[in-house]
Structures are given as structure tokens and as C-alpha cells.
């Protein structure tokens, strides 16, 4: 488990403020009603200095989340790209996690948000392996959560907004309480949806399978990167509904996410996945991913935004 490790500056609506000054009123709409759109983006230490991974794609998802919730972002993507680069430079960080937030501040008394200003923050801080130091190497033990993901047309799953993470918290706390590192949740129809903060990939007979964007899960930027990497490596990808039991019978299983990167799953509900060790397809995709983000191979897809 990890606690935030403070950095020096936070970008707040066009200016840099000291970390401790980036505060909100307790009655801000975001606090009362969960209306804080956010992103999670990693910046890696490459041979050419710090580089932010797929910054523009993360920002696109953020603007889409805001659109769904009728929040007008008062900055252009270009302005936020420059703000993010300056943020990493100012904080003198080599590798870090950037957490852009667009939230409704103080003003509205009730649920109708329009009396609250839309405020934009860009914090960042150093953040290591989300699922623990051994997770990338050895894999994690997961369970199937008893909590389901949200149903389509209830709370939009493709929006990354604070309120959605109440469901994620229940899923993750249950997993930890039961002695697992992570949980995979099912959608309301009982089919595989996603982890508490990761997308799910199954490997069978050398091909990879992941559930479709069906209104129960977040379309991960890492998920998209995995699909592209698989294509580059000549690995067939199938986007299709997956029954729960496939998690027990597949050859390999892994999770993808900004914080978790490519994390192998070695068991589900105490049943070993395949040999119980990370398999060759997972390894190949993970290696390629880590080589790209760390700048060890050419950035063929233009995924890195260098900070210098
Ligand atoms: N699903 C959920 C619920 C998440 O919170 C995340 C992390 N943002 C993901 C999937 C993976 O998305 P990404 O690869 O863009 O980090």
C-alpha cells in the first residue's frame, strides 16, 4: 500500500502553487458529490530525460469524461500538455505519476452543479510499483470480486471520475481483506469486466483476449497499448465477452493499467493460472511495454512526450 509522497509544486488553473496550498473547501461539489474527473499518467525516466507516456490520449479521455458530465474545461489540450511538461521540470522529478483533475469547486448547495466553478489541477509525485515490487516479476494472486461493476446506462464507466471509484474501493478492499492482492470484477451480466483499476487480458493458445468496451469498464490507455504491441509482435488479439471460468482455464492472465503497468496474475481464487508463473506471451508483451516506456527501443508509435 502506498502513501502520497509530496512534491513541491502543483499546477492550479494556470499557475504553480506550493503543494500544501492546493486545497479545496469542505463543501466543494466534488467532495459532496464525487464530481472530480481525473487521469493517472506515468512519466518515465528515459535516456533522453523524463518522458510522459501517452499524455495526449490521457487528456483526450479526460476531456471526454468532462463532456459526459457537462464540464467545460477552460484550457486547450496544448495548454495542458505544456503545463504537464513544466510541472515535471519544476518538481525536478525523473519518474513520477501525474494526476490531472478537473473538478467542481465550492458554490452549488445541492446536486445541480452549475453554481460551482470548474477547477483544474495538475499534481504529480513519485510512485513506484502499484501492486508491490515483486508484482511485475512474479505476478499477483487475484480473486473474483463479489461486487459487480456498474451496469451500462447507470454511471458511465468510460468516464474516469471520482464517484466511480467507490465501486473500485469495495472491490479492492474485499480482495485485500481476503488476502489477495487484486480482484477481477464481473459485469452485471456475470461476464468478466475489469480489475479494480486495471483491464484484464486472458491468453489462450498463444492469442490474447480482452472484454469489449461494453459500458461496464474503463477503456484503458494501457489496454490500447497492449493491443498495439500484440499486433507488432504478431500476437492475435480478440476483443470478445469472456465467461468467468475462462479465468481458471486460460494459459496466462495479466492486468494492464497505468499504475500496474503489465502485471501477471498467477492465481485466481487460489487456482493457479497455467503453470502458476508468468507465461511467455505475458512476458513478451510486458518486456516490449517496459522497453518502450523507458525509452530503450525507438518510440515508433509516438507515445512519449519528452519533458525537456
Ligand atoms: N480500469 C479502471 C477502473 C482504472 O481505474 C484504470 C486505471 N486508470 C484502468 C482500467 C486502466 O486504464 P489505463 O490503462 O488508462 O491506466
Short mmCIF file of C-alpha atoms and ligand atoms in Angstrom, two decimals:
data_model
loop_
_atom_site.label_atom_id
_atom_site.label_comp_id
_atom_site.label_asym_id
_atom_site.label_seq_id
_atom_site.Cartn_x
_atom_site.Cartn_y
_atom_site.Cartn_z
CA UNK A 1 0.00 0.00 0.00
CA UNK A 2 1.29 3.43 -0.70
CA UNK A 3 1.03 6.88 0.75
CA UNK A 4 1.43 10.02 -1.37
CA UNK A 5 4.97 11.26 -1.38
CA UNK A 6 4.83 15.04 -1.67
CA UNK A 7 6.49 17.03 -4.40
CA UNK A 8 6.96 20.78 -4.41
CA UNK A 9 4.57 22.34 -6.91
CA UNK A 10 1.05 21.76 -8.17
CA UNK A 11 -0.30 23.47 -11.28
CA UNK A 12 -3.59 25.08 -10.35
CA UNK A 13 -5.61 26.91 -13.01
CA UNK A 14 -2.67 28.39 -14.85
CA UNK A 15 -0.18 28.92 -12.04
CA UNK A 16 2.11 26.87 -9.88
CA UNK A 17 1.23 26.82 -6.19
CA UNK A 18 3.12 25.15 -3.33
CA UNK A 19 1.93 21.58 -2.66
CA UNK A 20 0.23 22.48 0.63
CA UNK A 21 -1.76 25.34 -0.91
CA UNK A 22 -3.67 23.22 -3.43
CA UNK A 23 -6.70 22.95 -1.13
CA UNK A 24 -10.50 22.94 -1.52
CA UNK A 25 -13.41 23.93 0.70
CA UNK A 26 -15.05 21.01 2.52
CA UNK A 27 -18.31 21.87 0.74
CA UNK A 28 -16.80 21.80 -2.74
CA UNK A 29 -19.20 19.99 -5.07
CA UNK A 30 -16.53 17.37 -5.82
CA UNK A 31 -16.31 16.46 -2.13
CA UNK A 32 -20.05 16.32 -1.60
CA UNK A 33 -20.99 14.58 -4.85
CA UNK A 34 -17.92 12.93 -6.34
CA UNK A 35 -17.68 15.26 -9.36
CA UNK A 36 -13.93 15.17 -9.93
CA UNK A 37 -12.81 13.93 -13.34
CA UNK A 38 -9.24 12.74 -13.23
CA UNK A 39 -6.46 10.94 -15.05
CA UNK A 40 -3.47 8.90 -13.98
CA UNK A 41 -0.41 9.19 -16.20
CA UNK A 42 3.12 7.90 -15.77
CA UNK A 43 6.24 9.81 -16.60
CA UNK A 44 9.29 7.59 -17.11
CA UNK A 45 12.99 8.26 -16.78
CA UNK A 46 14.36 7.66 -20.29
CA UNK A 47 17.87 8.16 -21.69
CA UNK A 48 16.55 11.45 -23.13
CA UNK A 49 15.23 12.61 -19.76
CA UNK A 50 11.73 12.31 -18.31
CA UNK A 51 9.01 11.36 -20.82
CA UNK A 52 5.27 11.30 -20.24
CA UNK A 53 3.54 8.20 -21.62
CA UNK A 54 0.59 8.81 -23.95
CA UNK A 55 -0.18 12.20 -22.47
CA UNK A 56 -2.45 13.30 -25.33
CA UNK A 57 -4.51 10.09 -25.20
CA UNK A 58 -4.99 10.51 -21.45
CA UNK A 59 -6.05 14.11 -21.98
CA UNK A 60 -8.49 13.06 -24.69
CA UNK A 61 -10.12 10.62 -22.28
CA UNK A 62 -10.23 13.38 -19.66
CA UNK A 63 -11.99 15.81 -21.99
CA UNK A 64 -14.46 13.07 -22.90
CA UNK A 65 -15.16 12.36 -19.22
CA UNK A 66 -15.78 16.11 -18.76
CA UNK A 67 -18.09 16.24 -21.76
CA UNK A 68 -20.25 13.46 -20.36
CA UNK A 69 -20.61 15.43 -17.13
CA UNK A 70 -21.16 18.77 -18.91
CA UNK A 71 -17.96 20.29 -17.54
CA UNK A 72 -16.28 22.83 -19.81
CA UNK A 73 -12.50 22.65 -19.43
CA UNK A 74 -11.22 26.22 -19.70
CA UNK A 75 -7.88 25.10 -21.24
CA UNK A 76 -6.90 23.53 -24.54
CA UNK A 77 -5.12 20.18 -24.71
CA UNK A 78 -1.99 22.01 -25.92
CA UNK A 79 -2.05 24.22 -22.83
CA UNK A 80 -2.34 21.19 -20.55
CA UNK A 81 0.44 19.37 -22.40
CA UNK A 82 2.75 22.32 -21.78
CA UNK A 83 1.56 22.62 -18.17
CA UNK A 84 2.31 18.93 -17.56
CA UNK A 85 5.81 19.21 -19.04
CA UNK A 86 6.56 22.30 -16.96
CA UNK A 87 5.15 20.54 -13.88
CA UNK A 88 7.64 17.68 -14.13
CA UNK A 89 10.53 20.08 -14.83
CA UNK A 90 9.67 22.33 -11.88
CA UNK A 91 9.35 19.45 -9.49
CA UNK A 92 12.72 18.16 -10.72
CA UNK A 93 11.36 14.63 -10.94
CA UNK A 94 12.74 11.99 -13.26
CA UNK A 95 9.95 9.47 -12.98
CA UNK A 96 6.56 10.28 -11.49
CA UNK A 97 2.82 9.83 -11.62
CA UNK A 98 0.75 12.76 -12.86
CA UNK A 99 -2.83 13.10 -11.67
CA UNK A 100 -4.69 15.76 -13.70
CA UNK A 101 -8.01 16.67 -12.07
CA UNK A 102 -10.94 18.71 -13.37
CA UNK A 103 -13.40 19.21 -10.57
CA UNK A 104 -16.39 21.21 -9.49
CA UNK A 105 -15.43 23.52 -6.66
CA UNK A 106 -17.31 25.43 -3.97
CA UNK A 107 -20.62 27.12 -4.74
CA UNK A 108 -23.53 24.85 -5.52
CA UNK A 109 -25.51 23.86 -2.43
CA UNK A 110 -27.15 20.80 -3.90
CA UNK A 111 -26.51 18.23 -6.56
CA UNK A 112 -27.12 20.57 -9.53
CA UNK A 113 -23.52 21.62 -10.16
CA UNK A 114 -23.73 24.74 -12.25
CA UNK A 115 -23.10 27.25 -9.43
CA UNK A 116 -19.74 25.61 -8.78
CA UNK A 117 -16.68 26.69 -10.78
CA UNK A 118 -14.78 24.10 -12.80
CA UNK A 119 -11.23 24.00 -11.40
CA UNK A 120 -8.21 22.28 -12.91
CA UNK A 121 -5.25 20.85 -11.00
CA UNK A 122 -2.12 19.01 -12.13
CA UNK A 123 -0.36 17.35 -9.20
CA UNK A 124 2.47 14.83 -9.62
CA UNK A 125 4.54 12.74 -7.26
CA UNK A 126 7.00 9.83 -7.35
CA UNK A 127 5.15 6.50 -7.36
CA UNK A 128 6.72 3.04 -7.63
CA UNK A 129 5.12 -0.30 -8.43
CA UNK A 130 1.41 -0.08 -7.55
CA UNK A 131 0.97 -3.76 -6.74
CA UNK A 132 4.28 -4.13 -4.93
CA UNK A 133 7.88 -4.57 -6.00
CA UNK A 134 7.57 -8.25 -6.88
CA UNK A 135 4.31 -7.95 -8.80
CA UNK A 136 5.76 -7.29 -12.25
CA UNK A 137 8.23 -10.12 -11.89
CA UNK A 138 6.30 -12.82 -10.05
CA UNK A 139 2.68 -11.90 -10.64
CA UNK A 140 -0.14 -11.40 -8.17
CA UNK A 141 -2.82 -13.55 -6.57
CA UNK A 142 -6.29 -12.35 -7.51
CA UNK A 143 -9.85 -13.29 -6.71
CA UNK A 144 -13.14 -12.75 -8.47
CA UNK A 145 -14.88 -9.94 -6.59
CA UNK A 146 -18.32 -10.47 -5.12
CA UNK A 147 -19.11 -6.88 -6.11
CA UNK A 148 -20.08 -6.35 -9.75
CA UNK A 149 -19.09 -3.39 -11.89
CA UNK A 150 -21.72 -0.79 -12.73
CA UNK A 151 -24.41 -1.67 -15.24
CA UNK A 152 -24.48 0.10 -18.62
CA UNK A 153 -26.53 3.28 -18.58
CA UNK A 154 -26.28 3.79 -14.84
CA UNK A 155 -22.96 5.50 -14.09
CA UNK A 156 -20.91 5.86 -17.29
CA UNK A 157 -17.94 3.50 -16.99
CA UNK A 158 -15.93 5.20 -19.73
CA UNK A 159 -15.76 8.38 -17.66
CA UNK A 160 -12.86 8.43 -15.23
CA UNK A 161 -14.47 10.34 -12.37
CA UNK A 162 -14.04 10.12 -8.61
CA UNK A 163 -17.51 8.78 -7.84
CA UNK A 164 -16.92 5.66 -9.98
CA UNK A 165 -14.12 4.67 -7.65
CA UNK A 166 -16.49 3.85 -4.81
CA UNK A 167 -17.17 0.63 -6.70
CA UNK A 168 -13.42 0.10 -7.20
CA UNK A 169 -12.77 0.67 -3.50
CA UNK A 170 -15.28 -2.00 -2.50
CA UNK A 171 -13.73 -4.46 -4.93
CA UNK A 172 -10.17 -3.76 -3.83
CA UNK A 173 -10.86 -3.68 -0.08
CA UNK A 174 -12.66 -7.01 -0.30
CA UNK A 175 -9.66 -8.52 -2.13
CA UNK A 176 -7.20 -7.22 0.49
CA UNK A 177 -9.41 -8.32 3.38
CA UNK A 178 -9.50 -11.83 1.93
CA UNK A 179 -5.72 -11.99 1.45
CA UNK A 180 -5.48 -11.29 -2.30
CA UNK A 181 -3.53 -8.52 -3.98
CA UNK A 182 -6.14 -7.68 -6.59
CA UNK A 183 -9.64 -8.60 -7.71
CA UNK A 184 -11.26 -9.07 -11.07
CA UNK A 185 -14.84 -7.92 -11.18
CA UNK A 186 -17.68 -9.21 -13.30
CA UNK A 187 -20.18 -7.02 -15.09
CA UNK A 188 -23.88 -7.13 -14.18
CA UNK A 189 -24.35 -9.98 -16.67
CA UNK A 190 -21.77 -12.13 -14.86
CA UNK A 191 -19.14 -11.80 -17.61
CA UNK A 192 -15.56 -10.65 -16.94
CA UNK A 193 -15.31 -6.86 -16.77
CA UNK A 194 -12.08 -5.46 -15.28
CA UNK A 195 -9.90 -5.20 -12.19
CA UNK A 196 -10.35 -2.51 -9.56
CA UNK A 197 -8.01 -0.26 -11.55
CA UNK A 198 -6.84 -2.39 -14.48
CA UNK A 199 -8.12 -4.01 -17.63
CA UNK A 200 -7.96 -7.79 -17.98
CA UNK A 201 -6.27 -9.91 -20.63
CA UNK A 202 -6.51 -13.67 -20.96
CA UNK A 203 -4.00 -15.70 -23.01
CA UNK A 204 -5.12 -18.95 -24.63
CA UNK A 205 -3.32 -20.92 -27.33
CA UNK A 206 -0.93 -18.04 -27.96
CA UNK A 207 -3.64 -15.43 -28.60
CA UNK A 208 -4.86 -12.69 -26.24
CA UNK A 209 -8.47 -11.96 -25.33
CA UNK A 210 -9.97 -8.95 -23.59
CA UNK A 211 -13.57 -7.91 -22.94
CA UNK A 212 -15.17 -5.25 -25.19
CA UNK A 213 -15.97 -1.68 -24.12
CA UNK A 214 -19.46 -2.68 -23.04
CA UNK A 215 -20.44 0.06 -20.61
CA UNK A 216 -19.02 -1.72 -17.55
CA UNK A 217 -15.30 -0.89 -17.86
CA UNK A 218 -12.83 1.88 -18.49
CA UNK A 219 -11.14 1.86 -21.91
CA UNK A 220 -7.58 1.82 -20.65
CA UNK A 221 -4.77 3.57 -22.44
CA UNK A 222 -2.53 0.67 -21.42
CA UNK A 223 -5.14 -1.76 -22.81
CA UNK A 224 -4.92 0.06 -26.12
CA UNK A 225 -1.11 -0.05 -25.93
CA UNK A 226 -1.21 -3.82 -25.31
CA UNK A 227 -3.37 -4.35 -28.38
CA UNK A 228 -0.91 -2.33 -30.49
CA UNK A 229 2.12 -4.12 -29.04
CA UNK A 230 0.49 -7.51 -29.62
CA UNK A 231 -0.05 -6.57 -33.26
CA UNK A 232 3.59 -5.52 -33.58
CA UNK A 233 4.68 -8.85 -32.07
CA UNK A 234 2.38 -10.87 -34.33
CA UNK A 235 0.14 -11.99 -31.45
CA UNK A 236 -3.54 -12.31 -32.39
CA UNK A 237 -5.95 -10.22 -30.30
CA UNK A 238 -9.63 -10.96 -29.81
CA UNK A 239 -11.95 -8.45 -28.18
CA UNK A 240 -14.87 -10.55 -27.01
CA UNK A 241 -17.02 -11.32 -23.96
CA UNK A 242 -15.31 -13.68 -21.50
CA UNK A 243 -17.02 -16.07 -19.11
CA UNK A 244 -15.75 -16.12 -15.54
CA UNK A 245 -14.50 -19.70 -15.78
CA UNK A 246 -12.05 -18.72 -18.54
CA UNK A 247 -10.05 -17.05 -15.76
CA UNK A 248 -9.49 -20.53 -14.29
CA UNK A 249 -8.79 -22.41 -17.51
CA UNK A 250 -6.65 -19.97 -19.53
CA UNK A 251 -2.90 -20.41 -20.10
CA UNK A 252 -1.94 -16.94 -18.84
CA UNK A 253 -3.66 -13.91 -17.40
CA UNK A 254 -2.49 -10.35 -16.93
CA UNK A 255 -3.73 -6.93 -15.91
CA UNK A 256 -2.97 -3.66 -17.68
CA UNK A 257 -3.08 -0.18 -16.22
CA UNK A 258 -1.03 2.97 -15.83
CA UNK A 259 -0.21 2.29 -12.19
CA UNK A 260 0.03 -1.51 -12.52
CA UNK A 261 1.67 -1.48 -15.99
CA UNK A 262 1.56 -5.11 -17.21
CA UNK A 263 1.09 -7.27 -14.14
CA UNK A 264 0.88 -11.06 -14.49
CA UNK A 265 -1.79 -12.85 -12.45
CA UNK A 266 -0.51 -16.13 -11.07
CA UNK A 267 -3.69 -17.41 -9.44
CA UNK A 268 -7.40 -16.69 -9.37
CA UNK A 269 -9.45 -17.80 -6.37
CA UNK A 270 -6.41 -19.89 -5.29
CA UNK A 271 -6.41 -21.84 -8.56
CA UNK A 272 -3.07 -21.47 -10.39
CA UNK A 273 -3.21 -19.75 -13.75
CA UNK A 274 -1.43 -22.08 -16.20
CA UNK A 275 1.83 -23.12 -14.55
CA UNK A 276 1.31 -20.60 -11.74
CA UNK A 277 4.15 -18.48 -13.14
CA UNK A 278 4.07 -15.59 -15.62
CA UNK A 279 3.93 -17.11 -19.11
CA UNK A 280 5.78 -16.33 -22.35
CA UNK A 281 3.10 -14.17 -24.00
CA UNK A 282 2.67 -12.03 -20.89
CA UNK A 283 6.44 -11.73 -20.58
CA UNK A 284 6.89 -10.70 -24.24
CA UNK A 285 4.21 -8.00 -24.04
CA UNK A 286 5.44 -6.75 -20.66
CA UNK A 287 9.02 -6.55 -21.90
CA UNK A 288 8.07 -4.66 -25.03
CA UNK A 289 5.90 -2.27 -22.99
CA UNK A 290 8.65 -1.57 -20.46
CA UNK A 291 11.23 -1.14 -23.23
CA UNK A 292 9.05 1.45 -24.96
CA UNK A 293 8.06 3.46 -21.88
CA UNK A 294 11.62 3.51 -20.58
CA UNK A 295 12.96 4.65 -23.95
CA UNK A 296 15.09 1.53 -24.50
CA UNK A 297 13.69 0.99 -28.02
CA UNK A 298 12.59 3.57 -30.63
CA UNK A 299 9.25 5.23 -29.88
CA UNK A 300 7.64 4.02 -33.11
CA UNK A 301 4.10 4.97 -32.15
CA UNK A 302 4.91 8.45 -30.86
CA UNK A 303 3.80 7.58 -27.33
CA UNK A 304 6.37 9.62 -25.40
CA UNK A 305 6.17 13.35 -24.67
CA UNK A 306 9.59 14.42 -23.57
CA UNK A 307 9.70 16.95 -20.78
CA UNK A 308 12.94 18.71 -21.70
N1 LIG B 1 -9.96 0.35 -15.28
C1 LIG B 1 -10.04 1.18 -14.24
C2 LIG B 1 -11.25 1.15 -13.39
C3 LIG B 1 -8.99 2.05 -13.94
O1 LIG B 1 -9.05 2.87 -12.90
C4 LIG B 1 -7.84 2.03 -14.75
C5 LIG B 1 -6.68 2.93 -14.42
N2 LIG B 1 -6.83 4.20 -14.99
C6 LIG B 1 -7.81 1.16 -15.84
C7 LIG B 1 -8.89 0.33 -16.08
C8 LIG B 1 -6.64 1.13 -16.77
O2 LIG B 1 -6.60 2.32 -17.51
P1 LIG B 1 -5.23 2.94 -18.00
O3 LIG B 1 -4.52 1.87 -18.73
O4 LIG B 1 -5.62 4.06 -18.88
O5 LIG B 1 -4.49 3.39 -16.79
#
